[in-house]
Coordinates of N, CA, C and O in Angstrom, one line a residue:
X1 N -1.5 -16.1 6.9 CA -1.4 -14.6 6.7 C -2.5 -14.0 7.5 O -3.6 -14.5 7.6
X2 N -2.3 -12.8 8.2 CA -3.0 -12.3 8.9 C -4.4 -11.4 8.1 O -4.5 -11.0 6.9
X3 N -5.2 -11.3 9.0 CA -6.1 -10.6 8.1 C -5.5 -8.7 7.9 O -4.7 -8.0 8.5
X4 N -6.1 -8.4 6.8 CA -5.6 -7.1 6.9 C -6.9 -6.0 7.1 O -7.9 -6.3 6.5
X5 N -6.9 -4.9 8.0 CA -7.6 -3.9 8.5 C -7.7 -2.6 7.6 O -6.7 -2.0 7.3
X6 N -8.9 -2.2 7.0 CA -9.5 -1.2 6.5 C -8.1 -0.3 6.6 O -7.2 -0.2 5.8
X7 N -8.2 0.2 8.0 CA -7.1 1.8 8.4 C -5.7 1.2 7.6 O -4.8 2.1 7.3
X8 N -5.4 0.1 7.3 CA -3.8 -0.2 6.7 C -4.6 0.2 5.4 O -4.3 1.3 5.0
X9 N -5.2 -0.2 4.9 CA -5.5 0.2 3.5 C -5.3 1.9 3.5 O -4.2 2.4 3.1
X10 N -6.5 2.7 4.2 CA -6.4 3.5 4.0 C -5.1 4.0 4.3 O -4.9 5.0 3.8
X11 N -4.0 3.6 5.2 CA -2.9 4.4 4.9 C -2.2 4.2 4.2 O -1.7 5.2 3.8
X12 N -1.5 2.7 3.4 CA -1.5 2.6 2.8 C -1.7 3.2 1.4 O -0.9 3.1 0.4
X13 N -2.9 3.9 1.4 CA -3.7 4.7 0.0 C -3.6 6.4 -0.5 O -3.5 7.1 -1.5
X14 N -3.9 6.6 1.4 CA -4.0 8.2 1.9 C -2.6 8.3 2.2 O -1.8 9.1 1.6
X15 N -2.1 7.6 3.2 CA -0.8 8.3 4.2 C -1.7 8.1 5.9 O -1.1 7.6 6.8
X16 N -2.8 8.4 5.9 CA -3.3 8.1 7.4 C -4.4 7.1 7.6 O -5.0 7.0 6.6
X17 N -4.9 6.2 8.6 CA -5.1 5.3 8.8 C -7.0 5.4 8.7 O -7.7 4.4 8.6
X18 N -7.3 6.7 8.8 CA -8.7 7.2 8.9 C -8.7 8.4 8.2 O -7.8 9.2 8.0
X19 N -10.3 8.3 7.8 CA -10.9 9.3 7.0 C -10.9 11.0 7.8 O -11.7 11.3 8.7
X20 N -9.9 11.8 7.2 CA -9.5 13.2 8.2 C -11.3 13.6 8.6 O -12.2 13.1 8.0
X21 N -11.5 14.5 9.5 CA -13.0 15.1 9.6 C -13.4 15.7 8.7 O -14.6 15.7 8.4
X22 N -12.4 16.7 7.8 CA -13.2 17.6 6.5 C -12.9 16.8 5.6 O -12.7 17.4 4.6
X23 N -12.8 15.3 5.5 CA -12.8 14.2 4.5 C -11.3 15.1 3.5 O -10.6 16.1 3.8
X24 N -11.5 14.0 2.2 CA -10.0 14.4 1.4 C -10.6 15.4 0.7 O -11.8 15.6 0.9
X25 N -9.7 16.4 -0.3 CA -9.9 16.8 -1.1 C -9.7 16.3 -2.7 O -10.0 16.9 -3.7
X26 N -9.3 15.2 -2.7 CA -9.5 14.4 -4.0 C -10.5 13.4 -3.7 O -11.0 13.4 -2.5
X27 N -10.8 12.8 -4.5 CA -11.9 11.1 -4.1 C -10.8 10.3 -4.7 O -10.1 10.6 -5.6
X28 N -10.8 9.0 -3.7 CA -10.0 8.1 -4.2 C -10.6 7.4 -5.4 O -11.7 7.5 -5.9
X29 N -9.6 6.7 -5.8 CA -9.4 6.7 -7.2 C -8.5 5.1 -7.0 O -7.8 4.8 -6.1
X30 N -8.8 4.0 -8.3 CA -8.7 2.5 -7.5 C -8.4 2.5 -9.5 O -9.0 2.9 -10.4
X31 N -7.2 2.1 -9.3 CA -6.6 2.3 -11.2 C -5.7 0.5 -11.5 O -4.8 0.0 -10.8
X32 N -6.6 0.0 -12.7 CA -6.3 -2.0 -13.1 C -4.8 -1.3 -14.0 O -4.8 -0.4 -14.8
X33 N -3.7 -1.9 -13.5 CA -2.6 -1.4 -14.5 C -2.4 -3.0 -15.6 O -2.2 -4.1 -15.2
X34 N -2.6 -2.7 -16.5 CA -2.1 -3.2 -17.6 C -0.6 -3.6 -18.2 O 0.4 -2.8 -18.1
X35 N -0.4 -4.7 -18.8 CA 1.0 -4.8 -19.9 C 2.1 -5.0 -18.8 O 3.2 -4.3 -18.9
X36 N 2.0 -5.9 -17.5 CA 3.3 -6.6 -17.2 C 3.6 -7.8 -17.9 O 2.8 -8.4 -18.5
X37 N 5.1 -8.1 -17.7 CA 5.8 -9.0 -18.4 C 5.0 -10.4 -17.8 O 4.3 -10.2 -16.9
X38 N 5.1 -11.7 -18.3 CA 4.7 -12.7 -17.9 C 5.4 -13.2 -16.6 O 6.6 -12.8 -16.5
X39 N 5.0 -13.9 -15.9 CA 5.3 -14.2 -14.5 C 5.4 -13.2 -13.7 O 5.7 -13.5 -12.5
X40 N 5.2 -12.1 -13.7 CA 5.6 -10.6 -13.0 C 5.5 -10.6 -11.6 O 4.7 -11.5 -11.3
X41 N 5.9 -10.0 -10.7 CA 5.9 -10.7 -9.3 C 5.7 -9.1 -8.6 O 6.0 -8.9 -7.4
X42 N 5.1 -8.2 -9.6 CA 5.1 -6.6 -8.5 C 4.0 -6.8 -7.5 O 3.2 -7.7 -7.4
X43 N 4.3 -5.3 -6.6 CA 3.1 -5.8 -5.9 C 1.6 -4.6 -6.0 O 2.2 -3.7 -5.4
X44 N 0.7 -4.2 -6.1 CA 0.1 -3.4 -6.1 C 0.9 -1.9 -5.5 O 1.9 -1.9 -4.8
X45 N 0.3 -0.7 -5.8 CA 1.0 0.8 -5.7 C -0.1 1.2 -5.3 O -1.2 0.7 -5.4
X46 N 0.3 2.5 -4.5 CA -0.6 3.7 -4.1 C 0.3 4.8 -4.2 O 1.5 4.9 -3.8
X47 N -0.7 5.8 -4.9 CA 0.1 7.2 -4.6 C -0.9 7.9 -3.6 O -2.1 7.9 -3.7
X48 N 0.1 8.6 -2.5 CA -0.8 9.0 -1.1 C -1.0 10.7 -1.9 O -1.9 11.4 -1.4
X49 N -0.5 11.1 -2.5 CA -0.6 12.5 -2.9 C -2.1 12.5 -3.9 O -3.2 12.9 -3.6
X50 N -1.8 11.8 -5.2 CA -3.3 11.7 -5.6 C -4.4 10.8 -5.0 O -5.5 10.6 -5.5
X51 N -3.9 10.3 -3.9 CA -5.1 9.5 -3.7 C -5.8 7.9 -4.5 O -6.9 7.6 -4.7
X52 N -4.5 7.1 -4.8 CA -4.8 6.6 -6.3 C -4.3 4.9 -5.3 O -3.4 4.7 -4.5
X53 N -5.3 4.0 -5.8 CA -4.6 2.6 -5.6 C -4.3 2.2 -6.7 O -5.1 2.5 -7.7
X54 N -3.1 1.3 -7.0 CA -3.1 0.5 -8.4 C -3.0 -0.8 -8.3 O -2.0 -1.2 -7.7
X55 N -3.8 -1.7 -8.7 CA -3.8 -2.9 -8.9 C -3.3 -3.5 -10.1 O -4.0 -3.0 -11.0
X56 N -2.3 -4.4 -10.7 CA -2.1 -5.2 -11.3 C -3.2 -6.3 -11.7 O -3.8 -7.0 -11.0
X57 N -3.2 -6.2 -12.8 CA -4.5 -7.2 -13.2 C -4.2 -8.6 -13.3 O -5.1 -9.4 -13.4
X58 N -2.7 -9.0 -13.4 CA -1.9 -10.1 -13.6 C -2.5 -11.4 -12.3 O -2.5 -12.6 -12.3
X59 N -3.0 -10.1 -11.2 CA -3.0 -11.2 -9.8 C -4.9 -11.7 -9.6 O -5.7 -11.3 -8.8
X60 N -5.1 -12.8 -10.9 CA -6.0 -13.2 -11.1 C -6.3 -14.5 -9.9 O -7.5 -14.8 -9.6
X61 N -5.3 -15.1 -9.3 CA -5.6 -15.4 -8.5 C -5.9 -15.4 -6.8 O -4.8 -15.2 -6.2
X62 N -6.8 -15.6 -6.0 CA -7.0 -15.1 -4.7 C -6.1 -15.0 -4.5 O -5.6 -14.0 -4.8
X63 N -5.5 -16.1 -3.9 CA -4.5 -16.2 -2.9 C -3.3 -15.1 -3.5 O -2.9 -14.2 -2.8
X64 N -3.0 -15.3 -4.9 CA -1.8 -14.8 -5.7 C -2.5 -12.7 -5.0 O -1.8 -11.8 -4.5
X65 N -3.7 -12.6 -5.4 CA -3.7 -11.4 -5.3 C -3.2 -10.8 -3.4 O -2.6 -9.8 -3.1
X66 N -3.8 -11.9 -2.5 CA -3.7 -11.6 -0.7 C -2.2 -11.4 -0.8 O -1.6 -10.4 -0.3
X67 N -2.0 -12.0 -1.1 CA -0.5 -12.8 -0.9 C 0.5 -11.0 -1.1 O 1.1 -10.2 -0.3
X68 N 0.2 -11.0 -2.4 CA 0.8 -9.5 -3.0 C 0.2 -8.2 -2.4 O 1.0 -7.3 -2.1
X69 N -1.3 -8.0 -2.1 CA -1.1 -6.9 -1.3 C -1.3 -6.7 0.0 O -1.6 -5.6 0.6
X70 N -1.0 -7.7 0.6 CA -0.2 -8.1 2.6 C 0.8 -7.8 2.5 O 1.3 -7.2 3.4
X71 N 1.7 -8.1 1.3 CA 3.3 -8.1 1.1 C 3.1 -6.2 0.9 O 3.4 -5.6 1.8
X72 N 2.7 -5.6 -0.1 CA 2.6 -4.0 -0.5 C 2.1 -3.5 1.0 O 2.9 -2.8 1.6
X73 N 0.9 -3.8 1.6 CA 0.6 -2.9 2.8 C 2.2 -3.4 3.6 O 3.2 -2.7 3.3
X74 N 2.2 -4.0 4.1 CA 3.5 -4.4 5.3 C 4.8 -3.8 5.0 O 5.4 -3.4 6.0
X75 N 5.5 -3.7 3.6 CA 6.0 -3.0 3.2 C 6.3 -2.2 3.4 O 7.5 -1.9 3.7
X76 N 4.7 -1.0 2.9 CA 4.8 0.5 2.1 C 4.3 1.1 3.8 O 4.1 2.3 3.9
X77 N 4.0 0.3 4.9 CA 3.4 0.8 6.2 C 4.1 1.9 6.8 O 3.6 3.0 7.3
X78 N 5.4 1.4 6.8 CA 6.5 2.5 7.0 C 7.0 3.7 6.6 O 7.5 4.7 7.1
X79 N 6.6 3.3 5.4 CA 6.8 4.6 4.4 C 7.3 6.4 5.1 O 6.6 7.0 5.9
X80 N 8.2 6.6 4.7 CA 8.2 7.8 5.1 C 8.4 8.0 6.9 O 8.3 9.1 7.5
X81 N 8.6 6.8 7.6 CA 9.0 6.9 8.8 C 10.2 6.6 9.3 O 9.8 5.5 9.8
X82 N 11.1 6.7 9.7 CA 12.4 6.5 10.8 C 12.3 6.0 11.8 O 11.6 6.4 12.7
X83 N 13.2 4.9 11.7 CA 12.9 4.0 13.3 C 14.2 4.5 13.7 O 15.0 4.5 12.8
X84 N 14.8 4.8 14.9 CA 15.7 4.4 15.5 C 16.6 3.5 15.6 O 17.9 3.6 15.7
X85 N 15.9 2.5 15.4 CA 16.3 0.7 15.3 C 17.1 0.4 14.2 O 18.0 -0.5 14.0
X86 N 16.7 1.5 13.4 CA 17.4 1.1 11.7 C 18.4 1.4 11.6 O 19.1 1.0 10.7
X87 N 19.0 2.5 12.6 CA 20.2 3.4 12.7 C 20.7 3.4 14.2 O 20.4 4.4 14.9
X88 N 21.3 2.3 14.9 CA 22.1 2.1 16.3 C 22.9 2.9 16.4 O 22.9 3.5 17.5
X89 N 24.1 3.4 15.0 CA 24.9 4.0 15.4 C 24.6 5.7 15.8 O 25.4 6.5 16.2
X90 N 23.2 5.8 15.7 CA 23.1 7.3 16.2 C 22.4 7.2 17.6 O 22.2 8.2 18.2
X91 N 22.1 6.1 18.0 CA 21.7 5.8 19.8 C 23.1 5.9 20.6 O 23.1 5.7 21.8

């Protein structure tokens, strides 16, 4: 697995890869979610509007925790973008 870079977090977290120059208007905010089912396989959340990460407390282990949020950043990277690629029939 590849390593993962600060700016994916932050966009990931924010929506942009870097800290804007008049900084945010919220402070981020890093939230342990509680009460999943046993074996649970989610992957960590961010909301880019409040500024909020959520971690699963379930992912007690290293690897178990990389593993899940390489899988959430790679994912959620796209978020809100349109590739071309995804849609041929409109090329």
């Amino acid at each position: 697995m590849p390593g993962i870079e600060l700016s994916e977090i932050m966009q990931f977290v924010t929506g942009s890869p870097a800290v804007p120059v008049i900084g945010f208007e919220e402070k981020l905010q890093l939230t342990f979610v509680h009460g999943c089912v046993s074996n649970c396989k989610c992957f960590p959340t961010a909301s880019t509007c409040d500024l909020v990460l959520r971690i699963p407390v379930h992912l007690v282990a290293i690897e178990d925790f990389k593993t899940s949020f390489h899988g959430a950043l790679k994912d959620g990277f796209v978020f809100g973008v349109v590739y071309m690629s995804y849609f041929p029939y409109f090329m």
